[in-house]
Short mmCIF file of C-alpha atoms in Angstrom, two decimals:
data_model
loop_
_atom_site.label_atom_id
_atom_site.label_comp_id
_atom_site.label_asym_id
_atom_site.label_seq_id
_atom_site.Cartn_x
_atom_site.Cartn_y
_atom_site.Cartn_z
CA MET A 13 -103.59 -28.53 -12.48
CA ILE A 14 -103.11 -25.18 -11.05
CA LYS A 15 -106.02 -23.43 -9.71
CA ASP A 16 -106.51 -20.09 -9.01
CA SER A 17 -109.19 -18.86 -6.86
CA ASN A 18 -109.93 -15.65 -8.37
CA VAL A 19 -110.67 -17.29 -11.54
CA PRO A 20 -113.76 -19.22 -12.53
CA MET A 21 -113.49 -22.97 -12.95
CA ALA A 22 -113.78 -22.61 -16.66
CA MET A 23 -110.27 -21.19 -17.28
CA THR A 24 -108.05 -23.20 -15.59
CA PHE A 25 -104.73 -23.97 -17.44
CA PRO A 26 -104.67 -27.55 -19.01
CA PRO A 27 -101.24 -29.01 -17.85
CA PHE A 28 -99.60 -29.38 -21.22
CA LEU A 29 -99.67 -25.37 -21.60
CA VAL A 30 -98.06 -25.19 -18.08
CA VAL A 31 -95.24 -27.38 -19.01
CA LEU A 32 -94.92 -25.88 -22.44
CA LEU A 33 -94.69 -22.32 -20.53
CA LEU A 34 -92.28 -23.50 -18.26
CA ALA A 35 -90.24 -24.89 -21.28
CA LEU A 36 -90.42 -21.66 -23.31
CA SER A 37 -89.55 -19.47 -20.33
CA THR A 38 -86.52 -21.35 -19.42
CA GLY A 39 -84.90 -20.75 -22.84
CA PRO A 40 -82.71 -18.05 -23.39
CA LEU A 41 -85.42 -15.31 -24.48
CA CYS A 42 -88.41 -15.75 -22.87
CA ASP A 43 -90.95 -12.80 -24.13
CA ALA A 44 -93.18 -12.66 -27.11
CA ILE A 45 -95.68 -10.86 -28.81
CA TRP A 46 -99.53 -11.76 -28.83
CA LEU A 47 -101.70 -11.39 -31.83
CA ASN A 48 -105.20 -11.19 -32.28
CA ILE A 49 -106.20 -13.61 -35.24
CA PRO A 50 -109.56 -12.59 -36.33
CA LYS A 51 -112.39 -15.09 -36.90
CA THR A 52 -112.48 -15.41 -40.69
CA GLY A 53 -109.59 -14.44 -42.52
CA THR A 54 -105.89 -14.84 -41.95
CA LYS A 55 -103.15 -13.17 -39.97
CA CYS A 56 -99.73 -13.13 -41.27
CA VAL A 57 -96.40 -11.85 -40.12
CA SER A 58 -93.46 -11.78 -41.93
CA GLU A 59 -89.81 -10.77 -41.91
CA GLU A 60 -86.99 -10.00 -44.21
CA ILE A 61 -84.16 -12.15 -43.87
CA HIS A 62 -80.94 -12.99 -45.30
CA SER A 63 -79.62 -16.06 -46.10
CA ASN A 64 -77.83 -18.64 -43.67
CA VAL A 65 -79.67 -17.36 -40.55
CA VAL A 66 -81.26 -19.69 -37.79
CA VAL A 67 -84.98 -18.73 -37.39
CA LEU A 68 -86.52 -20.25 -34.17
CA SER A 69 -90.35 -19.72 -33.39
CA ASP A 70 -92.99 -20.88 -30.78
CA TYR A 71 -96.49 -20.30 -30.83
CA VAL A 72 -98.95 -21.09 -28.25
CA VAL A 73 -102.73 -20.07 -28.61
CA VAL A 74 -103.67 -18.40 -25.26
CA SER A 75 -107.39 -17.77 -25.48
CA VAL A 76 -109.51 -20.17 -23.80
CA GLU A 77 -112.92 -20.40 -24.34
CA ASP A 78 -115.69 -22.76 -22.73
CA GLY A 79 -113.21 -24.75 -21.17
CA GLN A 80 -111.31 -25.45 -24.60
CA THR A 81 -108.48 -24.04 -26.17
CA ALA A 82 -109.02 -22.74 -29.52
CA THR A 83 -107.15 -24.30 -32.51
CA ILE A 84 -105.51 -22.80 -35.37
CA THR A 85 -103.81 -23.68 -38.51
CA VAL A 86 -100.09 -22.40 -39.53
CA LYS A 87 -98.32 -22.12 -42.46
CA VAL A 88 -94.58 -20.82 -42.96
CA THR A 89 -93.57 -20.27 -46.35
CA SER A 90 -90.09 -19.04 -47.79
CA PRO A 91 -89.88 -16.40 -50.16
CA TYR A 92 -89.72 -18.83 -53.09
CA GLY A 93 -92.67 -20.23 -51.97
CA ASN A 94 -91.54 -23.42 -50.46
CA ASN A 95 -93.63 -24.85 -47.46
CA LEU A 96 -91.58 -25.26 -44.56
CA HIS A 97 -93.97 -25.82 -41.95
CA HIS A 98 -97.71 -26.57 -42.15
CA ARG A 99 -99.84 -27.82 -39.28
CA GLU A 100 -103.56 -27.57 -38.89
CA ASN A 101 -105.68 -27.91 -35.71
CA VAL A 102 -103.04 -27.15 -33.26
CA THR A 103 -102.95 -25.20 -30.05
CA TYR A 104 -99.15 -24.96 -29.91
CA GLY A 105 -96.02 -25.77 -31.91
CA ARG A 106 -92.68 -25.07 -32.79
CA PHE A 107 -90.71 -24.53 -36.07
CA ALA A 108 -86.97 -24.15 -36.99
CA PHE A 109 -84.98 -23.75 -39.98
CA THR A 110 -82.07 -22.19 -41.23
CA THR A 111 -82.68 -19.67 -44.30
CA GLU A 112 -81.38 -20.49 -47.72
CA GLU A 113 -82.90 -17.68 -49.76
CA ALA A 114 -82.44 -14.27 -48.59
CA GLY A 115 -86.15 -12.45 -48.80
CA ASN A 116 -89.50 -12.25 -46.91
CA TYR A 117 -90.29 -15.18 -44.84
CA LEU A 118 -94.02 -15.49 -44.14
CA ALA A 119 -95.99 -17.28 -41.15
CA CYS A 120 -99.51 -17.20 -41.67
CA PHE A 121 -102.22 -18.17 -38.83
CA TRP A 122 -105.80 -19.09 -39.70
CA SER A 123 -108.27 -19.79 -36.84
CA ASP A 124 -110.45 -22.81 -36.98
CA ASN A 125 -114.03 -22.19 -37.35
CA ARG A 126 -114.82 -24.97 -34.67
CA THR A 127 -114.82 -22.59 -31.91
CA ARG A 128 -118.15 -21.45 -30.62
CA GLY A 129 -117.14 -18.06 -29.16
CA SER A 130 -117.43 -14.89 -30.85
CA GLY A 131 -114.34 -13.75 -29.70
CA GLU A 132 -110.84 -13.79 -31.67
CA VAL A 133 -108.28 -16.27 -31.03
CA VAL A 134 -105.08 -14.76 -29.22
CA VAL A 135 -101.63 -16.42 -30.18
CA ASN A 136 -98.56 -15.96 -28.21
CA ILE A 137 -95.70 -16.10 -31.02
CA ASP A 138 -91.94 -15.94 -30.15
CA TRP A 139 -90.11 -15.22 -33.02
CA LYS A 140 -86.16 -15.22 -32.61
CA THR A 141 -83.64 -15.00 -35.37
CA GLY A 142 -79.91 -15.00 -35.64
CA ILE A 143 -78.04 -14.54 -32.55
CA ALA A 144 -81.38 -14.42 -30.42
CA ALA A 145 -81.97 -17.89 -31.54
CA LYS A 146 -78.65 -19.04 -30.50
CA ASP A 147 -78.86 -22.10 -27.75
CA TRP A 148 -76.57 -20.74 -25.30
CA GLU A 149 -77.10 -23.71 -22.86
CA SER A 150 -75.44 -25.82 -25.06
CA VAL A 151 -72.60 -23.65 -25.71
CA ALA A 152 -72.30 -23.13 -21.87
CA ARG A 153 -72.26 -27.04 -21.46
CA LYS A 154 -69.64 -27.57 -24.24
CA GLU A 155 -67.24 -24.88 -23.06
CA LYS A 156 -68.10 -25.20 -19.55
CA LEU A 157 -69.06 -21.26 -18.94
CA GLN A 158 -71.29 -20.19 -16.16
CA GLY A 159 -72.00 -16.90 -14.47
CA VAL A 160 -70.32 -13.87 -15.36
CA GLU A 161 -68.31 -15.68 -18.31
CA LEU A 162 -71.59 -16.98 -20.05
CA GLU A 163 -73.12 -13.40 -19.82
CA LEU A 164 -69.78 -11.78 -21.25
CA ARG A 165 -69.86 -14.50 -24.19
CA LYS A 166 -73.60 -13.51 -24.87
CA LEU A 167 -72.58 -9.99 -25.02
CA GLU A 168 -69.72 -10.82 -27.60
CA GLY A 169 -72.16 -12.56 -29.74
CA ALA A 170 -74.33 -9.71 -29.59
CA VAL A 171 -71.67 -7.20 -30.78
CA GLU A 172 -70.76 -9.46 -33.54
CA ALA A 173 -74.41 -9.41 -34.50
CA ILE A 174 -74.35 -5.71 -34.65
CA HIS A 175 -71.07 -5.72 -36.72
CA GLU A 176 -72.72 -7.96 -39.20
CA ASN A 177 -75.79 -5.92 -39.20
CA LEU A 178 -73.72 -2.95 -39.87
CA LEU A 179 -72.06 -4.55 -42.80
CA TYR A 180 -75.23 -5.68 -44.25
CA LEU A 181 -76.59 -2.25 -44.07
CA LYS A 182 -73.39 -0.74 -45.85
CA SER A 183 -73.57 -3.26 -48.66
CA ARG A 184 -77.36 -2.28 -48.83
CA GLU A 185 -76.45 1.38 -49.01
CA ALA A 186 -73.75 0.75 -51.66
CA GLU A 187 -76.25 -1.05 -53.71
CA ARG A 188 -79.00 1.74 -53.57
CA ARG A 189 -76.32 4.31 -54.27
CA SER A 190 -75.19 2.24 -57.59
CA THR A 191 -79.07 2.07 -58.64
CA SER A 192 -79.77 5.74 -58.05
CA GLU A 193 -76.85 6.80 -59.85
CA THR A 194 -77.83 4.69 -62.80
CA THR A 195 -81.30 6.07 -62.74
CA ASN A 196 -79.97 9.46 -62.74
CA ALA A 197 -78.22 8.73 -65.76
CA ARG A 198 -81.00 7.07 -67.57
CA VAL A 199 -83.38 10.07 -67.13
CA ALA A 200 -80.77 12.20 -68.67
CA TRP A 201 -80.23 9.94 -71.64
CA PHE A 202 -83.82 9.27 -72.09
CA SER A 203 -85.01 12.72 -72.03
CA ILE A 204 -82.33 13.64 -74.74
CA MET A 205 -83.17 10.35 -76.72
CA SER A 206 -86.72 11.42 -76.56
CA LEU A 207 -85.96 14.98 -78.25
CA GLY A 208 -83.97 13.39 -80.75
CA ILE A 209 -86.72 11.03 -81.79
CA CYS A 210 -89.31 13.73 -81.76
CA ILE A 211 -86.83 15.83 -84.31
CA VAL A 212 -86.25 12.59 -86.45
CA VAL A 213 -90.03 11.59 -86.55
CA SER A 214 -91.09 15.13 -87.61
CA GLY A 215 -88.43 15.32 -90.23
CA LEU A 216 -89.74 11.72 -91.49
CA GLN A 217 -93.03 13.20 -91.41
CA VAL A 218 -92.16 16.31 -93.53
CA TRP A 219 -89.90 14.40 -95.90
CA TYR A 220 -92.86 11.82 -96.51
CA LEU A 221 -95.45 14.39 -96.95
CA LYS A 222 -93.07 16.46 -99.45
CA ARG A 223 -92.70 13.38 -101.71
CA PHE A 224 -96.37 12.44 -101.44
CA PHE A 225 -97.61 16.08 -102.55
CA GLN A 226 -95.04 16.16 -105.41
CA LYS A 227 -96.14 12.69 -106.39
CA LYS A 228 -99.53 14.34 -106.65
CA LYS A 229 -98.52 17.42 -108.35
CA LEU A 230 -99.77 19.34 -105.91
CA ILE A 231 -96.45 21.15 -105.33
CA MET B 11 -110.53 -11.23 -20.43
CA GLU B 12 -108.45 -9.20 -18.11
CA SER B 13 -108.69 -11.60 -15.44
CA LYS B 14 -107.55 -14.50 -17.97
CA TRP B 15 -104.48 -12.16 -18.94
CA ARG B 16 -103.68 -11.46 -15.61
CA LYS B 17 -103.50 -15.20 -14.57
CA ILE B 18 -101.72 -16.18 -17.74
CA TRP B 19 -99.13 -13.02 -16.82
CA GLY B 20 -99.12 -14.28 -13.13
CA LEU B 21 -98.06 -17.75 -14.24
CA ILE B 22 -95.41 -16.17 -16.45
CA GLY B 23 -94.08 -14.10 -13.83
CA LEU B 24 -93.50 -17.14 -11.33
CA LEU B 25 -91.02 -18.56 -13.82
CA LEU B 26 -89.00 -15.29 -14.18
CA LEU B 27 -85.39 -15.26 -14.81
CA ASN B 28 -82.96 -12.58 -13.69
CA PHE B 29 -82.55 -11.07 -17.16
CA VAL B 30 -85.14 -10.55 -19.46
CA ASN B 31 -83.85 -10.07 -22.86
CA ASN B 32 -86.78 -9.44 -25.32
CA VAL B 33 -86.48 -9.32 -29.04
CA SER B 34 -89.39 -9.49 -31.44
CA SER B 35 -89.09 -8.00 -34.86
CA LEU B 36 -91.67 -8.35 -37.38
CA SER B 37 -93.98 -7.06 -40.22
CA LEU B 38 -97.65 -7.07 -40.12
CA THR B 39 -99.85 -6.28 -42.84
CA ILE B 40 -103.01 -4.01 -41.33
CA THR B 41 -106.22 -3.22 -43.14
CA LYS B 42 -108.02 -1.22 -40.70
CA VAL B 43 -106.81 -1.62 -36.90
CA ASP B 44 -104.26 -4.26 -35.50
CA CYS B 45 -102.74 -4.57 -32.07
CA VAL B 46 -99.91 -6.47 -30.88
CA TYR B 47 -99.44 -7.13 -27.09
CA GLU B 48 -96.53 -7.58 -25.08
CA ILE B 49 -96.15 -8.63 -21.70
CA VAL B 50 -93.94 -6.54 -19.36
CA ARG B 51 -92.67 -8.27 -16.10
CA SER B 52 -91.64 -5.63 -13.98
CA GLU B 53 -92.45 -2.20 -13.11
CA GLY B 54 -89.69 0.18 -14.24
CA ASP B 55 -88.47 -1.60 -17.43
CA ILE B 56 -87.73 0.32 -20.34
CA VAL B 57 -89.69 -0.29 -23.50
CA SER B 58 -88.12 0.95 -26.52
CA GLY B 59 -89.26 0.29 -30.09
CA ASN B 60 -89.89 1.60 -33.47
CA PHE B 61 -91.98 0.94 -36.54
CA VAL B 62 -91.74 1.84 -40.13
CA VAL B 63 -94.55 1.73 -42.81
CA VAL B 64 -92.93 -0.32 -45.58
CA ASP B 65 -95.64 -0.60 -48.32
CA HIS B 66 -96.82 2.67 -49.36
CA HIS B 67 -98.95 2.01 -52.59
CA ILE B 68 -99.00 5.54 -53.96
CA PHE B 69 -99.62 6.22 -57.23
CA TRP B 70 -100.30 9.87 -58.05
CA SER B 71 -99.61 11.70 -55.15
CA SER B 72 -96.59 11.38 -52.56
CA ASP B 73 -98.48 12.41 -49.43
CA HIS B 74 -100.40 9.75 -47.52
CA PRO B 75 -102.07 10.46 -44.41
CA GLY B 76 -99.88 7.98 -42.37
CA ILE B 77 -100.64 5.65 -39.75
CA ASP B 78 -102.04 6.19 -36.42
CA PHE B 79 -100.16 4.55 -33.55
CA SER B 80 -100.77 4.28 -29.75
CA ILE B 81 -99.57 2.56 -26.99
CA THR B 82 -102.22 1.43 -24.03
CA SER B 83 -100.87 0.49 -20.68
CA PRO B 84 -102.54 -2.35 -18.50
CA GLY B 85 -104.53 0.02 -16.72
CA GLY B 86 -106.17 1.15 -19.96
CA GLY B 87 -104.29 4.59 -19.98
CA ILE B 88 -102.64 5.56 -23.17
CA LEU B 89 -99.21 6.36 -22.96
CA HIS B 90 -98.28 7.43 -26.53
CA ASN B 91 -100.28 8.61 -29.40
CA LEU B 92 -98.99 9.39 -33.07
CA LYS B 93 -101.16 10.57 -35.85
CA GLY B 94 -100.35 10.36 -39.27
CA THR B 95 -96.84 9.03 -39.08
CA SER B 96 -95.01 6.90 -41.62
CA GLY B 97 -92.52 5.47 -38.93
CA ASP B 98 -91.15 6.37 -35.75
CA LYS B 99 -89.31 5.58 -32.48
CA PHE B 100 -90.48 5.25 -29.04
CA SER B 101 -89.34 4.70 -25.58
CA PHE B 102 -90.67 4.79 -22.26
CA LYS B 103 -90.58 3.57 -18.73
CA ALA B 104 -93.20 1.24 -17.91
CA PRO B 105 -95.09 2.61 -15.08
CA ARG B 106 -96.37 -0.92 -14.08
CA SER B 107 -95.96 -4.38 -15.21
CA GLY B 108 -98.51 -6.31 -17.48
CA LEU B 109 -99.96 -6.21 -20.80
CA TYR B 110 -98.94 -3.50 -23.15
CA GLN B 111 -100.84 -2.98 -26.31
CA PHE B 112 -99.47 -1.17 -29.37
CA CYS B 113 -101.98 -0.36 -31.76
CA PHE B 114 -101.94 0.51 -35.64
CA HIS B 115 -104.80 2.18 -37.21
CA ASN B 116 -104.78 2.82 -40.90
CA PRO B 117 -107.41 5.60 -41.93
CA LEU B 118 -107.28 4.28 -45.74
CA SER B 119 -108.79 1.08 -46.88
CA THR B 120 -105.51 -0.23 -48.77
CA PRO B 121 -103.67 -2.61 -46.63
CA GLU B 122 -100.40 -1.36 -45.24
CA THR B 123 -97.32 -3.22 -44.25
CA ILE B 124 -95.99 -2.22 -41.18
CA ALA B 125 -92.18 -3.40 -39.73
CA PHE B 126 -92.05 -2.77 -36.33
CA TYR B 127 -89.52 -3.98 -33.23
CA ILE B 128 -90.29 -3.61 -29.69
CA HIS B 129 -87.57 -4.61 -26.95
CA ILE B 130 -88.21 -4.69 -23.20
CA GLY B 131 -84.91 -4.10 -21.05
CA HIS B 132 -84.73 -5.09 -17.54
CA ILE B 133 -81.88 -4.18 -15.13
CA PRO B 134 -81.76 -6.35 -12.01
CA ASN B 135 -82.19 -4.27 -8.95
CA GLU B 136 -82.37 -4.71 -4.89
CA HIS B 137 -86.21 -4.55 -5.09
CA ASN B 138 -86.69 -8.05 -6.77
CA LEU B 139 -84.35 -9.92 -4.55
CA ALA B 140 -85.12 -11.36 -1.05
CA LYS B 141 -83.60 -9.66 1.82
CA ASN B 142 -80.69 -11.99 2.42
CA GLU B 143 -79.55 -11.89 -1.06
CA HIS B 144 -77.08 -9.80 -2.52
CA LEU B 145 -76.76 -8.54 -5.97
CA ASP B 146 -73.43 -8.76 -7.27
CA PRO B 147 -72.60 -5.31 -8.98
CA ILE B 148 -70.90 -6.86 -11.79
CA ILE B 149 -74.23 -8.52 -12.86
CA VAL B 150 -75.79 -5.05 -12.85
CA LYS B 151 -72.73 -3.69 -15.02
CA ILE B 152 -73.29 -6.64 -17.27
CA ALA B 153 -77.22 -5.82 -17.47
CA GLU B 154 -76.47 -2.22 -18.48
CA LEU B 155 -73.77 -3.03 -21.12
CA ARG B 156 -76.23 -5.48 -22.73
CA GLU B 157 -79.00 -2.75 -22.70
CA ALA B 158 -76.69 -0.54 -24.57
CA LEU B 159 -76.03 -3.13 -27.02
CA GLU B 160 -79.58 -3.71 -27.22
CA ALA B 161 -80.39 0.17 -28.17
CA VAL B 162 -77.63 -0.23 -30.93
CA THR B 163 -79.49 -3.25 -32.19
CA THR B 164 -82.85 -1.61 -31.96
CA GLU B 165 -81.42 1.34 -33.85
CA GLN B 166 -80.20 -1.02 -36.61
CA LYS B 167 -83.52 -2.52 -37.04
CA TYR B 168 -85.03 0.65 -37.82
CA LEU B 169 -82.46 1.68 -40.06
CA LYS B 170 -82.64 -1.57 -41.85
CA ALA B 171 -86.72 -1.05 -42.06
CA ARG B 172 -85.92 2.49 -43.62
CA ASP B 173 -83.49 1.14 -46.05
CA ALA B 174 -86.12 -1.55 -47.44
CA VAL B 175 -88.38 1.65 -47.93
CA HIS B 176 -85.81 3.65 -49.60
CA ARG B 177 -84.82 0.51 -51.90
CA ARG B 178 -88.57 0.07 -52.93
CA THR B 179 -88.98 3.64 -53.74
CA ASN B 180 -85.54 3.46 -55.82
CA GLU B 181 -86.70 0.34 -57.67
CA SER B 182 -90.11 1.79 -58.55
CA THR B 183 -88.37 4.92 -59.72
CA LYS B 184 -86.33 2.62 -62.21
CA THR B 185 -89.16 0.53 -63.47
CA ARG B 186 -91.08 3.89 -64.02
CA VAL B 187 -88.19 5.55 -65.83
CA ILE B 188 -87.99 2.81 -68.31
CA GLY B 189 -91.46 2.09 -68.67
CA TYR B 190 -93.01 5.58 -69.12
CA THR B 191 -90.02 6.34 -71.59
CA VAL B 192 -90.49 3.41 -73.88
CA GLY B 193 -94.30 3.92 -73.74
CA GLU B 194 -93.44 7.73 -74.46
CA TYR B 195 -91.51 6.81 -77.61
CA ILE B 196 -94.00 4.32 -79.02
CA LEU B 197 -96.87 6.79 -78.52
CA LEU B 198 -95.00 9.55 -80.39
CA THR B 199 -94.26 7.22 -83.41
CA ILE B 200 -97.94 6.12 -83.76
CA ALA B 201 -99.12 9.58 -83.33
CA SER B 202 -97.05 10.82 -86.00
CA VAL B 203 -97.89 7.60 -88.33
CA LEU B 204 -101.48 8.35 -87.73
CA GLN B 205 -100.87 12.08 -88.54
CA VAL B 206 -99.72 11.36 -91.91
CA VAL B 207 -102.02 8.54 -92.71
CA TYR B 208 -104.90 11.13 -91.96
CA ILE B 209 -103.48 13.79 -94.10
CA ARG B 210 -102.60 11.17 -97.14
CA ARG B 211 -106.57 10.21 -96.78
CA LEU B 212 -107.41 13.83 -96.85
CA PHE B 213 -105.70 14.29 -100.41
CA SER B 214 -105.80 10.59 -101.75
CA LYS B 215 -109.63 11.56 -103.43
CA SER B 216 -108.18 12.79 -106.63
CA VAL B 217 -110.90 15.24 -107.03
CA GLY B 218 -108.46 18.22 -107.73
CA TYR B 219 -106.56 21.18 -106.39
CA ASN B 220 -109.49 23.26 -104.39
CA ARG B 221 -110.73 20.31 -102.23
CA ILE B 222 -109.32 21.18 -98.99
#
């Protein structure tokens, strides 16, 4: 048990959280964002990811009230609605998957109403995709790299990721340009067609009414 | 609340590594106010990031008041304050370590989706080490290189989010063009058919020439 003299007894850290924080921070990337989960309702974070990307995420509930940590429910869904990870009444967890479809991946958090306090639950979410989720420890062990070599290898990975991103942006821009051009052509075509339809319909009207009046012998 | 976070930060600070490489790129849907917190481990770290409002549900007018964005330092001072933007980049040197708050405020009641990316870059320097340790200059150079690459990545995330916004606008334009044009043709035809039917009815009572 870690005790800090400045903090009242009620807020000492449970040992598993210490172990978890240790585990999290010795990983390749050790910082994360904290989010407030409201007492009622859900808080969702999402990211648009393309296919074949590794996603790795850890979440820990940080707020401690009355000596016990609040619990949350987590649900992660793929863009087609498949449930990738679903846990209830947990204080920490981790999920990892490789994306199969390109689209919006959603991770939603609910606070369990059992917490007696009135405050919101604070969750620490560490969300890593692609190159950030790469396990450098195993690469270092496999290829026996250390020190400067390992750092340079990480830099090489980062450069590759940048290159990939650039190609992706380029392809999206090309797609967008073709959509713009077809929309442009369509606007021109449809306006001319609408003029044509106007003329045809009024011609039909005039012809029909003329025939009608001739039948009624009014003309 | 404050002492608890300080304690947590203190615990994490004990488990520091030399390089802190931080990436978090996410989209958040906000209704009124929403805040994201990040821990900056040492003073002097460069915090850079960007955010883009992705989901503008605009129907008639093309000007939306925008989102208000503010950054609060752990001491409570406001470092950055933007009003009515639809996306921006920011970068500052952290005056002190601790928990920084990045808040988005939505003046309207429609929920908005915001894609944000925050990066905290740390270059090791002499201050953090004990007296008899030496800092290998190559490590510092590598850290600087990495920070430069991270700057490129940050810019790319911004471009990606902006591209997503433009793509949505484009697709919405495409569906609007098709939908409204076909609707226009159908309405035109219906209007002219109704005209003809009405005129027929006016003349169909065979009462005579002088009726109308």
